[in-house]
Amino acid sequence: MSSSKKQAFFIASLIILWYSSNIGVLLLNKLLLSNYGFRFPIFLTLCHMSACAVLSYLSIVFFKIVPLQVVKSTPQLLKIATLSVVFCGSVVGGNISLRYLPVSFNQAVGATTPFFTAVFAYLMTFKREAWVTYGALVPVVVGVIIASGGEPGFHLFGFIMCISATAARAFKSVLQGILLSSEGEKLNSMNLLLYMSPIAVLVLLPAALIMEPNVLDVTLELGRKHKYMLLLLLLNSTMAYSANLTNFLVTKHTSPLTLQVLGNAKGAVAVVISIFIFRNPVTFVGIAGYSMTVLGVVAYGEAKRRFR
């Protein structure tokens, strides 16, 4: 096999792993939170962050997948801690929303991330895009409004949590650009995860014990009741780390445009698979709204690239 074919095969394998990890963790979250009666989104996020903390340490310190970047000062560590808290909020919010909303609608709302990123970038850094770029965000928002009206499984609290999680995810990305902007403080995504995940565990552990006090008893009881419950929880947590690792590797080995196209397609694939698995009802209006949002995201990415 020629080197170019090997490279193509390697990248294709990475993309398949990236899709499998991202979609797998999303579907398993929904399965655990809705179908298994595991109603503990904070503890679920704690499991994810614990797995990320352990596996990040092993992959960077022992297996040296990427070079270790050292935190050089207390202010830098405080900035990472701030990002970690915001990151926790976004993940917990997303997991809570999955208790109440179908995965398909969850993904439709999540597709509005570029809208919130543009808003926060403007408010926090006064960074302006071309008006054409902002115009491309109109169908992103309108599409979600249409999808909301056509969603048979719409739940107001779930929707609020999903929107909040999406906004927090966008806020974190803008905040990261501001806090870790100097060359001496920049960390790649894997090293950032290495430092953020243990902090997240310290934040989530007391939160889970206070807000979900019977979580351990119920988890063990569910483990006895459902044969594969604990195994699914372990697989789910491992996939959460795998999603971050493969995202980093795909970003490293492909172009930004390819990554953008793959990211848009990933959401659509997740929607189709979730509808087949969970059999949640969908309407033409809902599909039309989601399609408009995705097309708006594509148009926004293209406009941002052209009018930079």
Short mmCIF file of C-alpha atoms in Angstrom, two decimals:
data_model
loop_
_atom_site.label_atom_id
_atom_site.label_comp_id
_atom_site.label_asym_id
_atom_site.label_seq_id
_atom_site.Cartn_x
_atom_site.Cartn_y
_atom_site.Cartn_z
CA MET A 1 0.00 0.00 0.00
CA SER A 2 1.40 3.42 -0.99
CA SER A 3 2.02 6.09 1.64
CA SER A 4 -0.82 8.28 0.28
CA LYS A 5 -3.27 5.37 0.55
CA LYS A 6 -2.05 4.62 4.07
CA GLN A 7 -2.57 8.27 5.02
CA ALA A 8 -6.07 8.28 3.51
CA PHE A 9 -6.93 5.04 5.33
CA PHE A 10 -5.57 6.47 8.61
CA ILE A 11 -7.63 9.68 8.27
CA ALA A 12 -10.76 7.73 7.29
CA SER A 13 -10.30 5.49 10.36
CA LEU A 14 -9.89 8.56 12.58
CA ILE A 15 -13.09 10.11 11.20
CA ILE A 16 -15.04 6.86 11.77
CA LEU A 17 -13.73 6.70 15.35
CA TRP A 18 -14.57 10.38 15.88
CA TYR A 19 -18.12 9.89 14.61
CA SER A 20 -18.56 6.66 16.59
CA SER A 21 -17.31 8.22 19.84
CA ASN A 22 -19.32 11.44 19.54
CA ILE A 23 -22.56 9.83 18.43
CA GLY A 24 -22.02 6.86 20.76
CA VAL A 25 -21.63 9.00 23.90
CA LEU A 26 -24.68 11.06 22.92
CA LEU A 27 -26.89 8.01 22.36
CA LEU A 28 -25.64 6.26 25.51
CA ASN A 29 -26.33 9.44 27.53
CA LYS A 30 -29.91 9.39 26.25
CA LEU A 31 -30.25 5.64 26.85
CA LEU A 32 -29.00 5.88 30.44
CA LEU A 33 -30.88 9.04 31.39
CA SER A 34 -34.21 8.16 29.76
CA ASN A 35 -34.49 4.42 29.21
CA TYR A 36 -32.61 2.99 32.20
CA GLY A 37 -34.08 5.34 34.79
CA PHE A 38 -30.58 6.67 35.62
CA ARG A 39 -31.73 10.22 36.41
CA PHE A 40 -28.41 11.63 37.58
CA PRO A 41 -26.94 14.00 34.96
CA ILE A 42 -24.42 15.52 37.40
CA PHE A 43 -23.06 12.12 38.43
CA LEU A 44 -22.98 11.05 34.77
CA THR A 45 -20.86 14.11 33.96
CA LEU A 46 -18.67 13.29 36.98
CA CYS A 47 -18.07 9.81 35.51
CA HIS A 48 -17.13 11.39 32.16
CA MET A 49 -14.69 13.84 33.76
CA SER A 50 -13.14 11.11 35.96
CA ALA A 51 -12.49 8.99 32.87
CA CYS A 52 -11.05 12.01 31.05
CA ALA A 53 -8.76 12.78 34.00
CA VAL A 54 -7.37 9.23 34.22
CA LEU A 55 -7.12 8.55 30.46
CA SER A 56 -5.65 12.00 29.72
CA TYR A 57 -2.90 11.36 32.27
CA LEU A 58 -2.15 7.91 30.84
CA SER A 59 -2.18 9.02 27.20
CA ILE A 60 -0.01 12.12 27.73
CA VAL A 61 2.34 11.15 30.57
CA PHE A 62 2.81 7.43 29.78
CA PHE A 63 1.94 6.93 26.09
CA LYS A 64 3.06 10.44 25.03
CA ILE A 65 0.35 10.82 22.37
CA VAL A 66 1.04 14.56 22.59
CA PRO A 67 3.87 16.38 24.41
CA LEU A 68 3.09 17.40 27.99
CA GLN A 69 2.60 21.15 28.38
CA VAL A 70 3.29 22.40 31.90
CA VAL A 71 1.16 25.01 33.66
CA LYS A 72 3.63 27.78 34.41
CA SER A 73 1.85 30.03 36.90
CA THR A 74 -0.99 30.29 39.40
CA PRO A 75 -2.88 32.84 37.24
CA GLN A 76 -2.77 30.37 34.33
CA LEU A 77 -4.14 27.61 36.58
CA LEU A 78 -6.96 29.93 37.76
CA LYS A 79 -7.85 30.64 34.13
CA ILE A 80 -7.99 26.90 33.42
CA ALA A 81 -10.18 26.41 36.52
CA THR A 82 -12.58 29.10 35.25
CA LEU A 83 -12.83 27.33 31.88
CA SER A 84 -13.37 24.02 33.68
CA VAL A 85 -16.36 25.38 35.64
CA VAL A 86 -17.97 26.76 32.46
CA PHE A 87 -17.25 23.48 30.69
CA CYS A 88 -18.92 21.55 33.55
CA GLY A 89 -21.98 23.76 33.24
CA SER A 90 -22.29 23.14 29.51
CA VAL A 91 -21.93 19.34 29.81
CA VAL A 92 -24.31 19.03 32.78
CA GLY A 93 -26.87 21.24 31.02
CA GLY A 94 -26.64 19.11 27.88
CA ASN A 95 -27.08 15.90 29.88
CA ILE A 96 -30.07 17.32 31.78
CA SER A 97 -31.71 18.30 28.47
CA LEU A 98 -31.40 14.71 27.21
CA ARG A 99 -33.70 13.57 30.02
CA TYR A 100 -36.51 15.63 28.51
CA LEU A 101 -35.76 16.06 24.79
CA PRO A 102 -35.23 13.65 21.88
CA VAL A 103 -31.64 13.47 20.60
CA SER A 104 -32.79 14.81 17.21
CA PHE A 105 -34.14 18.04 18.72
CA ASN A 106 -31.16 18.29 21.09
CA GLN A 107 -28.86 18.29 18.06
CA ALA A 108 -30.99 20.88 16.26
CA VAL A 109 -30.64 23.27 19.20
CA GLY A 110 -26.93 22.44 19.56
CA ALA A 111 -26.37 23.45 15.94
CA THR A 112 -26.95 27.08 16.97
CA THR A 113 -23.51 27.18 18.69
CA PRO A 114 -22.03 29.48 15.96
CA PHE A 115 -24.78 32.05 16.68
CA PHE A 116 -23.89 32.21 20.38
CA THR A 117 -20.16 32.20 19.58
CA ALA A 118 -20.62 35.22 17.30
CA VAL A 119 -22.70 37.04 19.95
CA PHE A 120 -20.19 36.38 22.76
CA ALA A 121 -17.23 37.26 20.53
CA TYR A 122 -18.87 40.60 19.73
CA LEU A 123 -19.83 41.36 23.36
CA MET A 124 -16.57 40.22 24.97
CA THR A 125 -13.91 41.11 22.40
CA PHE A 126 -15.78 43.62 20.19
CA LYS A 127 -14.79 41.42 17.28
CA ARG A 128 -17.01 42.22 14.30
CA GLU A 129 -17.69 40.04 11.31
CA ALA A 130 -18.95 41.21 7.91
CA TRP A 131 -22.71 41.87 7.80
CA VAL A 132 -23.06 39.03 5.29
CA THR A 133 -21.63 36.69 7.92
CA TYR A 134 -24.14 37.85 10.53
CA GLY A 135 -26.91 37.57 7.93
CA ALA A 136 -26.07 33.87 7.51
CA LEU A 137 -26.94 33.35 11.19
CA VAL A 138 -30.58 34.38 10.64
CA PRO A 139 -31.62 30.97 9.22
CA VAL A 140 -29.72 29.27 12.09
CA VAL A 141 -32.01 30.91 14.65
CA VAL A 142 -35.19 30.81 12.52
CA GLY A 143 -34.60 27.11 11.83
CA VAL A 144 -34.55 26.27 15.55
CA ILE A 145 -37.71 28.33 16.13
CA ILE A 146 -39.45 26.38 13.35
CA ALA A 147 -38.08 23.05 14.66
CA SER A 148 -39.34 23.92 18.17
CA GLY A 149 -42.85 24.53 16.84
CA GLY A 150 -42.81 21.24 14.95
CA GLU A 151 -41.27 19.09 17.72
CA PRO A 152 -43.82 16.61 19.15
CA GLY A 153 -41.58 15.93 22.17
CA PHE A 154 -40.97 19.61 23.02
CA HIS A 155 -40.35 20.22 26.73
CA LEU A 156 -39.80 23.79 27.94
CA PHE A 157 -37.38 23.01 30.79
CA GLY A 158 -35.41 20.62 28.57
CA PHE A 159 -35.27 23.29 25.86
CA ILE A 160 -34.04 25.94 28.32
CA MET A 161 -31.30 23.58 29.58
CA CYS A 162 -30.28 22.71 26.01
CA ILE A 163 -30.09 26.38 24.96
CA SER A 164 -28.14 27.18 28.16
CA ALA A 165 -25.69 24.32 27.49
CA THR A 166 -25.21 25.49 23.89
CA ALA A 167 -24.60 29.07 25.02
CA ALA A 168 -22.16 27.88 27.73
CA ARG A 169 -20.23 25.84 25.14
CA ALA A 170 -19.90 28.93 22.93
CA PHE A 171 -18.99 31.12 25.92
CA LYS A 172 -16.25 28.66 26.90
CA SER A 173 -14.68 28.76 23.42
CA VAL A 174 -14.62 32.60 23.38
CA LEU A 175 -13.40 32.75 26.99
CA GLN A 176 -10.63 30.28 26.17
CA GLY A 177 -9.43 32.55 23.36
CA ILE A 178 -9.31 35.49 25.77
CA LEU A 179 -7.81 33.81 28.86
CA LEU A 180 -5.22 31.66 27.11
CA SER A 181 -4.31 34.13 24.37
CA SER A 182 -0.61 34.68 25.14
CA GLU A 183 1.86 32.29 23.49
CA GLY A 184 3.24 31.18 26.86
CA GLU A 185 -0.20 30.16 28.14
CA LYS A 186 -1.71 28.46 25.08
CA LEU A 187 -2.47 24.76 25.53
CA ASN A 188 -3.59 22.25 22.93
CA SER A 189 -7.01 20.68 23.54
CA MET A 190 -5.61 17.45 25.01
CA ASN A 191 -3.40 19.19 27.58
CA LEU A 192 -6.25 21.56 28.41
CA LEU A 193 -8.47 18.52 29.06
CA LEU A 194 -5.69 17.01 31.23
CA TYR A 195 -5.83 20.02 33.56
CA MET A 196 -9.55 20.81 33.29
CA SER A 197 -10.93 17.34 34.03
CA PRO A 198 -9.49 16.90 37.59
CA ILE A 199 -10.77 20.39 38.47
CA ALA A 200 -14.15 19.40 37.02
CA VAL A 201 -14.17 16.30 39.24
CA LEU A 202 -13.52 18.47 42.33
CA VAL A 203 -16.43 20.73 41.34
CA LEU A 204 -18.86 17.96 40.36
CA LEU A 205 -18.24 15.57 43.28
CA PRO A 206 -19.72 17.79 46.03
CA ALA A 207 -22.45 18.95 43.59
CA ALA A 208 -23.47 15.33 42.94
CA LEU A 209 -23.39 14.41 46.65
CA ILE A 210 -25.55 17.41 47.58
CA MET A 211 -27.98 17.50 44.63
CA GLU A 212 -28.12 13.76 43.92
CA PRO A 213 -27.63 12.28 47.43
CA ASN A 214 -28.93 8.77 46.68
CA VAL A 215 -27.01 8.35 43.43
CA LEU A 216 -24.70 5.52 44.56
CA ASP A 217 -27.49 3.41 46.05
CA VAL A 218 -29.70 3.83 42.99
CA THR A 219 -26.81 3.16 40.60
CA LEU A 220 -25.93 -0.11 42.35
CA GLU A 221 -29.61 -1.09 42.44
CA LEU A 222 -29.97 -0.36 38.72
CA GLY A 223 -26.77 -2.34 38.12
CA ARG A 224 -28.36 -5.37 39.77
CA LYS A 225 -31.65 -4.83 37.91
CA HIS A 226 -30.14 -4.24 34.45
CA LYS A 227 -27.43 -6.68 33.48
CA TYR A 228 -25.32 -4.28 31.37
CA MET A 229 -26.04 -1.03 33.22
CA LEU A 230 -22.62 -0.58 34.88
CA LEU A 231 -20.81 -1.76 31.75
CA LEU A 232 -22.71 0.84 29.68
CA LEU A 233 -21.77 3.53 32.21
CA LEU A 234 -18.09 2.56 31.94
CA LEU A 235 -18.25 2.43 28.12
CA ASN A 236 -20.05 5.78 28.06
CA SER A 237 -17.37 7.42 30.22
CA THR A 238 -14.56 5.98 28.09
CA MET A 239 -16.29 7.21 24.93
CA ALA A 240 -16.44 10.72 26.42
CA TYR A 241 -12.63 10.75 26.48
CA SER A 242 -12.38 9.07 23.06
CA ALA A 243 -14.57 11.82 21.57
CA ASN A 244 -12.10 14.47 22.80
CA LEU A 245 -9.04 12.51 21.65
CA THR A 246 -10.37 11.75 18.16
CA ASN A 247 -11.58 15.34 17.76
CA PHE A 248 -8.03 16.53 18.49
CA LEU A 249 -6.50 14.04 16.03
CA VAL A 250 -9.00 14.79 13.25
CA THR A 251 -8.34 18.52 13.74
CA LYS A 252 -4.60 17.85 13.52
CA HIS A 253 -4.75 15.70 10.37
CA THR A 254 -7.40 17.54 8.30
CA SER A 255 -8.03 21.10 7.12
CA PRO A 256 -10.37 23.52 8.95
CA LEU A 257 -12.83 23.38 6.03
CA THR A 258 -12.90 19.55 6.09
CA LEU A 259 -13.44 19.65 9.86
CA GLN A 260 -16.32 22.10 9.46
CA VAL A 261 -18.04 19.94 6.81
CA LEU A 262 -17.52 16.77 8.88
CA GLY A 263 -18.86 18.50 12.00
CA ASN A 264 -22.06 19.58 10.22
CA ALA A 265 -22.56 16.10 8.76
CA LYS A 266 -21.93 14.49 12.18
CA GLY A 267 -24.97 16.21 13.68
CA ALA A 268 -27.18 15.05 10.81
CA VAL A 269 -25.90 11.45 11.14
CA ALA A 270 -26.59 11.54 14.91
CA VAL A 271 -30.16 12.72 14.25
CA VAL A 272 -30.89 9.94 11.73
CA ILE A 273 -29.39 7.18 13.93
CA SER A 274 -31.22 8.42 17.05
CA ILE A 275 -34.58 8.43 15.24
CA PHE A 276 -34.02 4.82 14.14
CA ILE A 277 -32.97 3.71 17.65
CA PHE A 278 -35.39 5.63 19.87
CA ARG A 279 -38.28 5.80 17.38
CA ASN A 280 -39.20 9.32 18.50
CA PRO A 281 -41.84 10.90 16.24
CA VAL A 282 -40.66 13.60 13.84
CA THR A 283 -42.67 15.99 11.70
CA PHE A 284 -42.01 17.60 8.34
CA VAL A 285 -41.91 21.02 10.07
CA GLY A 286 -39.30 19.77 12.54
CA ILE A 287 -37.11 18.30 9.77
CA ALA A 288 -37.47 21.51 7.72
CA GLY A 289 -36.45 23.63 10.73
CA TYR A 290 -33.39 21.49 11.46
CA SER A 291 -32.39 21.49 7.77
CA MET A 292 -32.63 25.30 7.70
CA THR A 293 -30.41 25.53 10.80
CA VAL A 294 -27.76 23.21 9.30
CA LEU A 295 -27.78 25.11 5.99
CA GLY A 296 -27.44 28.36 7.96
CA VAL A 297 -24.42 26.96 9.82
CA VAL A 298 -22.84 25.92 6.49
CA ALA A 299 -23.53 29.38 5.00
CA TYR A 300 -22.10 31.06 8.12
CA GLY A 301 -18.89 29.02 7.92
CA GLU A 302 -18.49 29.83 4.22
CA ALA A 303 -19.21 33.54 4.72
CA LYS A 304 -16.76 33.72 7.63
CA ARG A 305 -14.09 32.08 5.47
CA ARG A 306 -14.66 34.39 2.50
CA PHE A 307 -15.09 37.70 4.32
CA ARG A 308 -12.42 37.22 6.98
#
